[in-house]
């Protein structure tokens, strides 16, 4: 039987059977508890994986199936604990989720203020994984989005605004038929948003994490089926809720790929000399002239060069000192 992994906890995997993920909603989905078969070796299984199951796939209490095959992943969203690949943390690569279509970057407009450095990191990771990004700005009742959107104006980055009482129709339309991963710092309102999107989310998380001792998996990603939209017959999609992420290390992203996380700067490198590293020390780097000509925001170039320096082991390579929102200058502080 083919299945879709929706939760992972201490060597046990919760799956829904293929076909079922397009049927019953939320906590009512029949789930199958499985373990990895020995023949998989050290190959990891993560939320979002499409797998093949054998054994007892009834989903009955106490039933246990085995995962014997992992389908080829069409996308893999990764992060590291550090930007510098020469450190132990930089070599420790974590797969956040597999087979996601969209990365929803949840950022508050105030309390806490937006941290564009973190958003930039998420964009780099999304582009590297070939996952479409979506910026979800919460607490729009406390501050306007103009400065944040102005910072990303050259990217034409899709976005949605949310207030505590706002209608979620625009967001639901962008989530429909997709597997979307939600990431964000603690305090930005991601959990509130998840509970509004999936009113039964707390019970659903309790069901899919009822593995072993039934511990609530607050530190693990979990896939939640979106409820159907009344009067709409299309697939409502899935959201994968992740725990609050303090840093998004990019040691797994090459220096060349890092630039593609800043598409507004790419054309500015055309006039760079061969093997230009694009750092501030490169006197002939074409990016300085590109920004001086008003073709890109200087803060974007500064953010890109911070990431380059971090990859080289300079500065804070854990990504925990990224700049705050554009309206707060270039002050730095903890991400949380």
Coordinates of C-alpha atoms in Angstrom, one line a residue:
X1 CA 0.0 0.0 0.0
X2 CA 1.2 3.5 -0.8
X3 CA 1.1 6.1 2.0
X4 CA 1.9 9.7 2.9
X5 CA 3.9 10.4 6.1
X6 CA 2.2 13.0 8.3
X7 CA 4.1 12.7 11.5
X8 CA 7.4 11.3 12.9
X9 CA 8.1 10.5 16.5
X10 CA 10.9 8.4 18.0
X11 CA 11.2 5.9 15.2
X12 CA 7.4 5.6 14.6
X13 CA 5.7 7.1 11.6
X14 CA 2.1 8.1 11.1
X15 CA 0.9 7.7 7.5
X16 CA -2.4 8.1 5.7
X17 CA -3.0 5.6 2.8
X18 CA -2.8 6.9 -0.8
X19 CA -6.2 8.2 -1.8
X20 CA -7.3 8.7 1.7
X21 CA -5.3 12.0 1.8
X22 CA -7.8 13.4 -0.7
X23 CA -10.8 12.1 1.2
X24 CA -11.7 12.5 4.9
X25 CA -10.5 15.6 6.6
X26 CA -8.3 16.4 9.6
X27 CA -8.3 14.1 12.6
X28 CA -10.8 11.8 11.0
X29 CA -8.3 10.6 8.5
X30 CA -7.5 6.9 9.2
X31 CA -3.8 6.8 10.2
X32 CA -1.4 3.9 10.0
X33 CA 1.5 3.5 12.4
X34 CA 4.6 2.2 10.8
X35 CA 8.3 1.6 11.4
X36 CA 11.2 1.6 9.0
X37 CA 12.1 -1.8 7.5
X38 CA 15.6 -2.9 8.0
X39 CA 16.3 -3.0 4.3
X40 CA 16.0 0.8 4.1
X41 CA 19.3 1.0 6.0
X42 CA 20.2 4.6 7.2
X43 CA 17.8 6.3 4.7
X44 CA 15.7 8.7 6.6
X45 CA 11.9 9.0 6.5
X46 CA 10.5 12.5 7.0
X47 CA 7.1 14.2 7.0
X48 CA 5.9 14.6 3.4
X49 CA 7.5 11.4 2.1
X50 CA 5.5 9.1 -0.1
X51 CA 6.2 5.6 1.0
X52 CA 5.2 2.0 0.4
X53 CA 3.8 0.0 3.3
X54 CA 3.5 -3.7 4.1
X55 CA 2.0 -5.5 7.1
X56 CA -1.0 -4.4 9.1
X57 CA -2.3 -1.2 7.4
X58 CA -5.7 -1.3 9.1
X59 CA -4.9 1.6 11.4
X60 CA -6.4 -0.4 14.3
X61 CA -5.1 0.2 17.8
X62 CA -1.8 -1.7 18.3
X63 CA -1.4 -2.4 14.6
X64 CA 2.1 -1.8 13.1
X65 CA 3.1 -1.7 9.5
X66 CA 6.5 -1.4 7.9
X67 CA 7.8 1.2 5.5
X68 CA 9.7 -0.7 2.8
X69 CA 10.3 1.9 0.1
X70 CA 10.5 5.7 -0.1
X71 CA 9.4 7.2 -3.4
X72 CA 11.8 9.7 -5.1
X73 CA 11.3 13.1 -3.6
X74 CA 10.3 15.9 -6.0
X75 CA 11.5 18.5 -3.5
X76 CA 13.5 18.5 -0.3
X77 CA 13.5 21.5 2.1
X78 CA 16.7 21.5 4.2
X79 CA 18.4 23.6 6.9
X80 CA 21.5 23.4 9.0
X81 CA 22.2 24.7 12.5
X82 CA 25.1 26.7 11.1
X83 CA 26.1 28.4 7.8
X84 CA 29.7 27.3 7.9
X85 CA 30.1 23.8 6.4
X86 CA 33.5 23.4 8.1
X87 CA 31.8 23.3 11.6
X88 CA 30.1 20.3 13.1
X89 CA 26.8 22.2 13.1
X90 CA 27.2 23.1 9.5
X91 CA 27.7 19.5 8.5
X92 CA 24.6 18.5 10.4
X93 CA 22.0 18.8 7.7
X94 CA 18.3 18.5 8.6
X95 CA 15.6 17.7 6.2
X96 CA 12.6 19.8 7.2
X97 CA 10.0 18.2 4.9
X98 CA 9.9 16.3 1.6
X99 CA 7.7 16.9 -1.4
X100 CA 6.4 20.3 -0.4
X101 CA 5.1 22.6 -3.1
X102 CA 5.2 25.8 -1.2
X103 CA 7.0 27.4 1.7
X104 CA 4.8 29.8 3.7
X105 CA 7.1 32.2 5.6
X106 CA 5.0 33.6 8.5
X107 CA 6.2 36.9 9.8
X108 CA 4.6 39.4 12.1
X109 CA 4.5 43.1 11.2
X110 CA 4.9 44.0 14.8
X111 CA 5.4 42.3 18.2
X112 CA 7.8 40.9 17.3
X113 CA 9.0 43.1 14.4
X114 CA 9.7 41.5 11.1
X115 CA 13.2 40.1 10.6
X116 CA 14.0 40.4 6.9
X117 CA 17.3 38.5 7.4
X118 CA 15.3 35.4 8.5
X119 CA 12.9 35.9 5.5
X120 CA 15.9 36.1 3.2
X121 CA 17.3 32.9 4.5
X122 CA 14.0 31.1 4.0
X123 CA 13.8 32.5 0.4
X124 CA 17.3 31.1 -0.3
X125 CA 16.2 27.7 1.1
X126 CA 13.0 27.7 -0.9
X127 CA 14.7 28.6 -4.2
X128 CA 17.4 26.0 -3.6
X129 CA 14.7 23.3 -2.9
X130 CA 12.7 24.4 -5.9
X131 CA 9.7 25.2 -3.6
X132 CA 7.6 28.3 -4.3
X133 CA 7.7 30.9 -1.5
X134 CA 4.7 32.8 -0.1
X135 CA 5.1 35.6 2.5
X136 CA 2.3 35.6 5.1
X137 CA 2.3 38.8 7.1
X138 CA 0.4 38.5 10.4
X139 CA -0.7 41.2 13.0
X140 CA -1.5 43.6 10.2
X141 CA -3.8 45.4 12.7
X142 CA -0.6 46.5 14.5
X143 CA 1.5 47.8 11.7
X144 CA 1.4 48.4 7.9
X145 CA 3.2 46.2 5.4
X146 CA 4.6 48.9 3.2
X147 CA 8.2 48.9 4.4
X148 CA 8.5 45.1 4.3
X149 CA 6.9 44.9 0.9
X150 CA 9.1 47.7 -0.3
X151 CA 12.2 45.7 0.7
X152 CA 11.0 42.9 -1.6
X153 CA 9.5 45.0 -4.3
X154 CA 11.9 43.8 -7.0
X155 CA 11.1 40.1 -6.3
X156 CA 7.4 40.3 -6.9
X157 CA 7.1 38.0 -4.0
X158 CA 3.6 36.8 -3.5
X159 CA 2.1 37.7 -0.1
X160 CA -1.0 37.8 2.0
X161 CA -1.9 40.0 4.9
X162 CA -3.7 38.7 8.0
X163 CA -5.4 40.3 11.0
X164 CA -6.9 38.4 13.9
X165 CA -10.4 38.8 12.5
X166 CA -9.6 38.8 8.8
X167 CA -11.1 36.5 6.3
X168 CA -8.7 33.7 5.2
X169 CA -10.2 33.2 1.8
X170 CA -7.1 34.7 -0.1
X171 CA -4.8 32.4 1.9
X172 CA -6.9 29.4 1.4
X173 CA -7.0 30.0 -2.3
X174 CA -3.2 29.9 -2.4
X175 CA -3.0 26.7 -0.3
X176 CA -5.6 24.8 -2.3
X177 CA -4.3 21.6 -4.0
X178 CA -0.8 22.0 -2.5
X179 CA 1.4 20.8 0.3
X180 CA 2.5 23.9 2.1
X181 CA 5.1 24.2 4.8
X182 CA 4.6 26.9 7.4
X183 CA 7.8 28.3 9.1
X184 CA 8.3 31.2 11.4
X185 CA 9.7 32.4 14.7
X186 CA 7.9 31.8 18.0
X187 CA 5.4 34.6 18.7
X188 CA 4.6 35.6 15.1
X189 CA 1.1 34.0 15.3
X190 CA 1.8 30.9 13.3
X191 CA 0.0 28.6 15.8
X192 CA -3.0 30.9 15.8
X193 CA -3.0 30.9 12.0
X194 CA -2.8 27.1 11.9
X195 CA -5.7 26.8 14.4
X196 CA -7.8 29.1 12.3
X197 CA -7.0 27.2 9.1
X198 CA -7.7 23.8 10.7
X199 CA -10.1 24.4 13.6
X200 CA -9.6 20.8 14.7
X201 CA -5.8 21.2 14.6
X202 CA -5.1 20.5 18.3
X203 CA -7.1 17.3 18.2
X204 CA -5.5 16.3 14.9
X205 CA -2.0 16.8 16.2
X206 CA -3.0 14.8 19.3
X207 CA -4.1 11.9 17.1
X208 CA -1.2 11.8 14.7
X209 CA 1.3 12.2 17.6
X210 CA -0.3 9.5 19.7
X211 CA 2.6 7.2 19.1
X212 CA 4.2 5.3 22.0
X213 CA 3.2 7.3 25.1
X214 CA 0.9 9.6 23.2
X215 CA 3.3 12.6 23.7
X216 CA 2.2 15.8 22.0
X217 CA 4.7 16.4 19.2
X218 CA 5.3 20.1 19.8
X219 CA 8.9 19.9 18.6
X220 CA 8.2 18.0 15.3
X221 CA 6.6 18.8 12.0
X222 CA 3.1 17.5 11.4
X223 CA 1.0 17.5 8.3
X224 CA -2.6 18.6 8.7
X225 CA -5.4 18.2 6.2
X226 CA -7.1 21.5 5.4
X227 CA -10.9 21.3 5.6
X228 CA -12.8 21.6 2.4
X229 CA -14.1 25.0 1.3
X230 CA -17.9 25.0 1.2
X231 CA -19.1 24.6 -2.4
X232 CA -15.7 23.9 -3.8
X233 CA -14.9 20.3 -4.9
X234 CA -11.2 20.7 -5.5
X235 CA -8.5 19.3 -3.2
X236 CA -8.2 21.7 -0.2
X237 CA -4.5 20.8 0.3
X238 CA -2.3 20.2 3.3
X239 CA -0.3 22.4 5.6
X240 CA 2.8 21.1 7.4
X241 CA 3.2 22.9 10.7
X242 CA 6.8 23.2 11.9
X243 CA 8.0 24.2 15.4
X244 CA 9.2 27.8 15.9
X245 CA 12.6 28.0 14.1
X246 CA 15.2 30.1 15.8
X247 CA 17.7 29.9 12.9
X248 CA 17.8 28.7 9.3
X249 CA 21.4 27.7 8.5
X250 CA 22.4 27.5 4.9
X251 CA 25.6 25.4 4.9
X252 CA 24.0 23.0 2.4
X253 CA 23.5 25.8 -0.1
X254 CA 26.5 26.5 -2.4
X255 CA 27.8 30.1 -2.7
X256 CA 26.6 30.1 -6.4
X257 CA 23.1 29.0 -5.4
X258 CA 23.0 31.5 -2.6
X259 CA 22.9 34.3 -5.1
X260 CA 19.7 32.8 -6.7
X261 CA 18.0 33.5 -3.4
X262 CA 18.5 37.2 -4.4
X263 CA 17.1 37.3 -7.9
X264 CA 17.1 41.1 -7.8
X265 CA 20.9 41.0 -7.7
X266 CA 21.6 38.3 -10.2
X267 CA 21.7 40.6 -13.3
X268 CA 24.0 42.9 -11.5
X269 CA 26.8 40.3 -11.5
X270 CA 27.0 40.3 -15.3
X271 CA 29.8 42.9 -15.3
X272 CA 31.7 41.2 -12.4
X273 CA 35.3 40.1 -13.2
X274 CA 35.8 36.3 -13.5
X275 CA 35.7 34.4 -10.2
X276 CA 34.3 37.4 -8.4
X277 CA 33.3 36.4 -4.9
X278 CA 30.8 39.4 -4.6
X279 CA 32.1 40.3 -1.2
X280 CA 32.6 43.9 0.0
X281 CA 36.3 43.4 -0.5
X282 CA 35.9 42.8 -4.2
X283 CA 36.7 46.3 -5.5
X284 CA 35.5 45.4 -9.1
X285 CA 32.3 43.7 -8.0
X286 CA 29.5 44.8 -10.3
X287 CA 26.9 44.6 -7.5
X288 CA 28.0 47.9 -6.0
X289 CA 27.4 49.8 -9.2
X290 CA 24.1 47.9 -9.7
X291 CA 22.8 49.2 -6.3
X292 CA 24.3 52.6 -6.8
X293 CA 22.3 52.9 -10.1
X294 CA 19.1 52.3 -8.1
X295 CA 18.5 48.9 -9.6
X296 CA 18.4 47.0 -6.2
X297 CA 17.9 47.9 -2.6
X298 CA 21.2 48.4 -0.8
X299 CA 19.8 46.5 2.2
X300 CA 19.4 43.5 -0.1
X301 CA 23.0 43.6 -1.1
X302 CA 24.0 44.0 2.6
X303 CA 21.9 41.0 3.5
X304 CA 23.4 38.9 0.7
X305 CA 27.0 39.8 1.8
X306 CA 26.1 39.0 5.4
X307 CA 25.2 35.5 4.3
X308 CA 28.4 35.2 2.3
X309 CA 30.5 36.3 5.3
X310 CA 28.6 33.8 7.5
X311 CA 29.3 31.0 5.1
X312 CA 33.0 31.9 5.4
X313 CA 32.9 31.6 9.1
X314 CA 32.7 35.3 9.8
X315 CA 30.1 36.8 12.0
X316 CA 27.2 34.8 13.4
X317 CA 27.2 31.6 11.4
X318 CA 24.1 30.3 13.1
X319 CA 21.8 32.8 11.6
X320 CA 20.7 34.1 15.0
X321 CA 21.6 37.8 14.4
X322 CA 19.8 38.6 11.2
X323 CA 18.6 42.2 10.8
X324 CA 15.2 43.3 11.9
X325 CA 12.6 44.9 9.7
X326 CA 13.4 47.7 7.3
X327 CA 11.8 50.2 9.6
X328 CA 14.2 49.4 12.4
X329 CA 17.4 50.1 10.6
X330 CA 20.1 47.4 10.6
X331 CA 20.0 46.6 14.3
X332 CA 20.7 43.0 15.1
X333 CA 19.3 40.9 17.9
X334 CA 18.2 37.3 18.6
X335 CA 15.7 35.9 16.1
X336 CA 13.3 35.1 18.8

